[in-house]
Amino acid sequence: MTTIKENEFLCDEEIYKSFVHLKDKICEERKKKELVNNNIDNVNFNDDDDNNYDDDGNSYSSYIKEMKKLLKVVLLKYKALKFGEFILKSKRKSNYFFSSGVLNNIVSSNIICFLLSELILKNKLSFDYLLGASYKGIPMVSLTSHFLFESKKYSNIFYLYDRKEKKEYGDKNVIVGNLDDDDKDILNLKKKTKNNQDEEKKNIIIIDDVFTCGTALTEILAKLKTYEHLKVVAFIVLLNRNEYEINENNQKIYFKDIFEKRVGIPLYSILSYKDDIQSMI
C-alpha cells in the first residue's frame, strides 16, 4: 500500500485517484468483516484490535488512516489549515487556524463526507435524521447521506438543518426539514428501546465542522428543546481542537469532556489536534 505524506503537494487528479482507491479499499475491507461475522451487529471495528490489521497492513483501520492523511493534504492545499498566531472567536490564542469554508470543491467534500459516513457505520450509530449545523454542516449532511445510502444499509435517509436567524414569513421553523413522517422505522438500522418514551422519539446526529468548547452545539440543543419528539444521540465534527482549561489541581480539563458530561451526549471527530494537527506544527 502506497503511504500518503500529509505534507506533500498533490494535484487534483492525484487526490481524486487516491480518494477513489482508498474508498474502494475501505468499502472492500468493511464488507469482508461483515461477511466473516455474518451479521453487521457483530462486526468489531475497534481500532485497537489487532485483528483489524492483515499481515501486509492492508486493513480497514490502516486505509482509514490513509484517507485521513489525504484529508490533511487537502486541508493544506486549499488553506483550510493555516499555521501562525491567531485569535479565535472564543478569544483564545492559537498557533493554527482551521476553516472548512474554503473547501468548496467536490473532491474535498467527498473525502470529508465519506469519512463521516464511515464513522457512523463503524460506531453503529442509530439515527432517524442527520442535522447539519448551519451553515457549514448543511452540505456535509447532504453528501454524508449519499455515502450512507450507497452502503446499502439504509432504505432512506432524512436530513435537517437549523436556522441561525429567525424567519418572519413562510416556514418559520428553526429546524428545517420534513418532520411529519410517522414511520418509526425510517432506517434499516433503527433499534427499538425498552423505554416507551424513547421509542416515540426520533434520533438525531448533529454534524458540524469544528468543536472548540461547544457553544454552537449548545445553541442547536436549545433550538431542539421545542421538538419533544426529537432526541440528539451523537455529535460528529470534522475537527476537535482539544481545547482545555487548567483546574485548581493544575490538571488539564478538556472542553470535550466537560461538554459531554454536561449534555450527556457523545461527541466524535474525524480529526483532532492532538492526534492529527499537533505534529504538523
Coordinates of C-alpha atoms in Angstrom, one line a residue:
M1 CA 0.0 0.0 0.0
T2 CA 1.4 3.4 -1.0
T3 CA 1.6 5.7 2.0
I4 CA 0.5 9.3 1.7
K5 CA 2.6 12.0 3.2
E6 CA 0.4 14.5 4.8
N7 CA 2.6 17.5 3.9
E8 CA 3.2 16.6 0.2
F9 CA 1.5 18.5 -2.6
L10 CA -0.8 16.6 -4.9
C11 CA -2.6 17.9 -7.9
D12 CA -6.4 17.5 -8.1
E13 CA -6.1 14.4 -10.3
E14 CA -3.8 12.7 -7.9
I15 CA -6.1 13.5 -5.0
Y16 CA -9.1 12.2 -6.9
K17 CA -7.3 8.9 -7.8
S18 CA -6.1 8.4 -4.2
F19 CA -9.6 9.0 -2.9
V20 CA -11.2 6.5 -5.3
H21 CA -8.6 3.9 -4.5
L22 CA -8.9 4.3 -0.7
K23 CA -12.7 4.5 -0.8
D24 CA -12.9 1.2 -2.7
K25 CA -10.4 -0.5 -0.4
I26 CA -12.2 0.7 2.8
C27 CA -15.6 -0.5 1.5
E28 CA -14.0 -3.8 0.5
E29 CA -12.4 -4.3 4.0
R30 CA -15.7 -3.4 5.7
K31 CA -17.6 -5.9 3.6
K32 CA -15.0 -8.6 4.3
K33 CA -15.6 -8.1 8.1
E34 CA -19.3 -8.2 7.6
L35 CA -19.0 -11.5 5.7
V36 CA -16.8 -13.0 8.3
N37 CA -19.1 -12.1 11.1
N38 CA -22.2 -12.9 9.0
N39 CA -24.1 -10.2 10.9
I40 CA -23.4 -6.4 10.9
D41 CA -24.4 -6.1 14.5
N42 CA -21.5 -8.4 15.5
V43 CA -18.8 -6.5 13.4
N44 CA -15.9 -5.3 15.5
F45 CA -14.3 -2.1 14.2
N46 CA -12.2 -1.5 17.3
D47 CA -9.1 0.3 16.1
D48 CA -7.1 -1.2 18.9
D49 CA -8.0 -4.7 17.9
D50 CA -5.0 -6.5 16.3
N51 CA -7.4 -8.4 14.1
N52 CA -8.1 -5.1 12.2
Y53 CA -4.7 -5.5 10.6
D54 CA -3.7 -8.1 8.0
D55 CA -0.1 -9.3 7.7
D56 CA 0.5 -6.8 4.9
G57 CA -1.1 -3.9 6.8
N58 CA -4.0 -3.6 4.3
S59 CA -6.8 -3.4 6.8
Y60 CA -9.9 -1.2 7.4
S61 CA -8.1 0.8 10.0
S62 CA -5.0 1.4 8.0
Y63 CA -6.9 2.5 5.0
I64 CA -9.0 4.9 7.1
K65 CA -5.7 6.4 8.4
E66 CA -4.5 6.9 4.9
M67 CA -7.8 8.6 4.0
K68 CA -7.3 11.0 6.9
K69 CA -3.8 11.7 5.6
L70 CA -5.3 12.6 2.3
L71 CA -7.7 14.9 4.1
K72 CA -4.8 16.7 5.7
V73 CA -3.2 17.1 2.3
V74 CA -6.4 18.7 1.1
L75 CA -6.6 21.0 4.2
L76 CA -3.1 22.3 3.4
K77 CA -3.6 22.6 -0.3
Y78 CA -6.7 24.7 0.0
K79 CA -5.5 26.6 3.0
A80 CA -8.3 25.4 5.3
L81 CA -5.5 24.8 7.8
K82 CA -3.0 27.6 8.4
F83 CA -0.2 28.0 10.9
G84 CA 0.8 31.2 12.7
E85 CA -0.6 33.3 15.5
F86 CA -4.4 33.7 15.6
I87 CA -7.2 34.9 17.9
L88 CA -10.2 32.6 17.7
K89 CA -13.9 33.5 18.0
S90 CA -13.6 32.3 21.6
K91 CA -10.9 35.0 22.2
R92 CA -8.4 32.2 22.8
K93 CA -4.9 32.4 21.2
S94 CA -4.0 29.6 18.8
N95 CA -0.9 28.7 16.7
Y96 CA -3.1 27.4 13.9
F97 CA -6.4 28.3 12.3
F98 CA -9.0 26.0 10.7
S99 CA -11.8 27.0 8.4
S100 CA -13.7 24.4 6.3
G101 CA -15.5 27.2 4.4
V102 CA -12.7 27.2 1.8
L103 CA -13.1 23.5 1.0
N104 CA -15.7 24.4 -1.6
N105 CA -14.8 21.7 -4.1
I106 CA -16.2 18.2 -4.7
V107 CA -13.0 16.3 -4.1
S108 CA -12.6 17.7 -0.6
S109 CA -16.2 17.3 0.2
N110 CA -16.1 13.6 -0.9
I111 CA -13.2 12.9 1.4
I112 CA -14.8 14.6 4.4
C113 CA -18.2 13.1 4.0
F114 CA -17.0 9.6 3.2
L115 CA -15.1 9.6 6.4
L116 CA -18.2 10.9 8.3
S117 CA -20.3 8.1 6.8
E118 CA -17.6 5.5 7.8
L119 CA -17.5 6.9 11.3
I120 CA -21.3 6.4 11.6
L121 CA -21.1 2.9 10.3
K122 CA -18.1 2.0 12.4
N123 CA -19.7 3.1 15.6
K124 CA -23.1 1.7 14.5
L125 CA -24.9 4.9 15.4
S126 CA -28.6 4.5 15.0
F127 CA -30.5 7.6 13.8
D128 CA -33.6 8.9 12.1
Y129 CA -32.2 12.2 11.0
L130 CA -28.8 13.8 10.3
L131 CA -28.8 17.5 11.2
G132 CA -26.3 19.9 9.6
A133 CA -25.3 22.7 11.9
S134 CA -25.7 25.9 9.9
Y135 CA -24.0 26.8 7.8
K136 CA -21.0 24.6 7.2
G137 CA -22.7 21.4 8.4
I138 CA -25.5 21.7 5.8
P139 CA -23.7 20.4 2.7
M140 CA -21.9 17.9 4.9
V141 CA -25.1 16.1 5.9
S142 CA -26.3 16.0 2.3
L143 CA -23.2 14.3 0.9
T144 CA -22.8 12.1 4.0
S145 CA -26.3 10.9 3.5
H146 CA -25.3 9.9 -0.1
F147 CA -22.4 7.7 1.1
L148 CA -24.5 6.1 3.8
F149 CA -27.2 5.3 1.3
E150 CA -24.6 4.0 -1.1
S151 CA -23.6 1.5 1.6
K152 CA -26.9 -0.2 1.0
K153 CA -27.7 -0.4 4.7
Y154 CA -30.5 2.2 4.6
S155 CA -33.8 2.3 2.8
N156 CA -33.9 6.1 3.0
I157 CA -32.0 8.8 4.9
F158 CA -33.5 12.1 6.1
Y159 CA -31.6 15.2 7.0
L160 CA -32.3 18.6 8.6
Y161 CA -30.6 21.9 9.3
D162 CA -31.1 24.7 11.8
R163 CA -31.7 28.4 11.1
K164 CA -29.3 30.9 12.5
E165 CA -31.7 33.8 12.0
K166 CA -35.4 33.8 12.8
K167 CA -37.6 33.9 9.7
E168 CA -40.6 36.1 9.8
Y169 CA -42.5 34.6 6.8
G170 CA -43.3 31.3 5.2
D171 CA -41.7 28.4 7.1
K172 CA -40.8 30.0 10.4
N173 CA -39.4 26.8 12.0
V174 CA -35.9 27.0 13.5
I175 CA -35.3 23.4 12.3
V176 CA -35.9 22.9 8.6
G177 CA -37.0 19.7 7.1
N178 CA -39.9 17.2 6.9
L179 CA -40.6 16.1 10.5
D180 CA -44.1 14.7 9.8
D181 CA -43.2 11.2 8.8
D182 CA -44.9 8.7 11.2
D183 CA -42.8 5.8 10.2
K184 CA -40.7 4.9 13.2
D185 CA -38.6 2.5 11.2
I186 CA -37.2 5.1 8.7
L187 CA -33.8 3.4 8.8
N188 CA -33.0 -0.2 8.5
L189 CA -30.6 0.0 11.5
K190 CA -33.1 1.8 13.8
K191 CA -33.2 -0.1 17.0
K192 CA -36.1 -0.3 19.4
T193 CA -35.5 0.5 23.0
K194 CA -37.2 -0.8 26.1
N195 CA -38.2 2.7 27.2
N196 CA -41.5 3.5 25.5
Q197 CA -40.8 7.2 25.8
D198 CA -37.6 6.8 23.8
E199 CA -39.4 4.6 21.3
E200 CA -41.6 7.6 20.4
K201 CA -38.6 9.9 19.9
K202 CA -36.6 10.1 16.7
N203 CA -32.8 10.1 17.0
I204 CA -30.7 12.9 15.6
I205 CA -27.0 13.0 14.8
I206 CA -25.7 16.6 14.6
I207 CA -22.8 17.2 12.2
D208 CA -20.6 20.3 12.3
D209 CA -17.1 21.3 11.2
V210 CA -15.2 22.1 14.4
F211 CA -15.5 21.8 18.1
T212 CA -13.8 24.2 20.5
C213 CA -15.9 24.5 23.6
G214 CA -19.4 23.6 22.4
T215 CA -21.1 27.0 22.1
A216 CA -22.6 26.4 18.7
L217 CA -23.8 22.9 19.5
T218 CA -25.4 24.1 22.8
E219 CA -27.3 26.7 20.8
I220 CA -28.7 23.9 18.5
L221 CA -29.7 21.9 21.5
A222 CA -31.6 24.9 22.8
K223 CA -33.5 25.2 19.5
L224 CA -34.4 21.5 19.6
K225 CA -36.0 21.8 23.0
T226 CA -39.3 22.8 21.4
Y227 CA -39.3 19.5 19.4
E228 CA -40.2 17.0 22.1
H229 CA -40.2 14.0 19.7
L230 CA -36.5 14.5 18.7
K231 CA -33.6 13.2 20.7
V232 CA -29.9 14.0 19.9
V233 CA -27.8 10.8 20.2
A234 CA -24.4 12.0 18.9
F235 CA -22.4 14.9 17.7
I236 CA -19.8 14.5 14.9
V237 CA -17.3 17.2 14.0
L238 CA -14.6 17.3 11.4
L239 CA -12.0 18.7 13.9
N240 CA -11.9 18.6 17.7
R241 CA -9.5 21.3 18.7
N242 CA -8.7 19.6 22.0
E243 CA -9.0 22.9 23.9
Y244 CA -8.8 22.7 27.6
E245 CA -8.6 24.7 30.9
I246 CA -6.4 24.2 33.9
N247 CA -8.2 23.3 37.2
E248 CA -7.1 24.1 40.7
N249 CA -5.0 20.9 40.8
N250 CA -3.1 22.1 37.7
Q251 CA -4.7 19.4 35.6
K252 CA -5.9 19.8 32.0
I253 CA -9.7 19.5 31.8
Y254 CA -10.7 19.2 28.1
F255 CA -13.8 21.1 26.9
K256 CA -15.0 18.0 25.1
D257 CA -15.2 16.1 28.3
I258 CA -16.9 19.0 30.1
F259 CA -19.4 19.3 27.2
E260 CA -20.2 15.5 27.0
K261 CA -20.7 15.4 30.8
R262 CA -23.0 18.4 30.7
V263 CA -25.2 17.3 27.9
G264 CA -24.9 13.5 28.3
I265 CA -24.3 13.0 24.6
P266 CA -21.1 11.6 23.0
L267 CA -19.0 13.7 20.6
Y268 CA -17.0 12.1 17.8
S269 CA -14.5 13.7 15.5
I270 CA -12.7 12.8 12.2
L271 CA -9.5 14.7 13.2
S272 CA -8.2 16.0 16.5
Y273 CA -5.5 18.5 17.3
K274 CA -3.6 16.0 19.5
D275 CA -3.7 13.1 17.1
D276 CA -3.5 14.8 13.7
I277 CA -2.6 18.5 13.8
Q278 CA 0.0 19.0 16.6
S279 CA 2.7 17.0 14.8
M280 CA 2.3 19.2 11.7
I281 CA 3.2 22.5 13.5

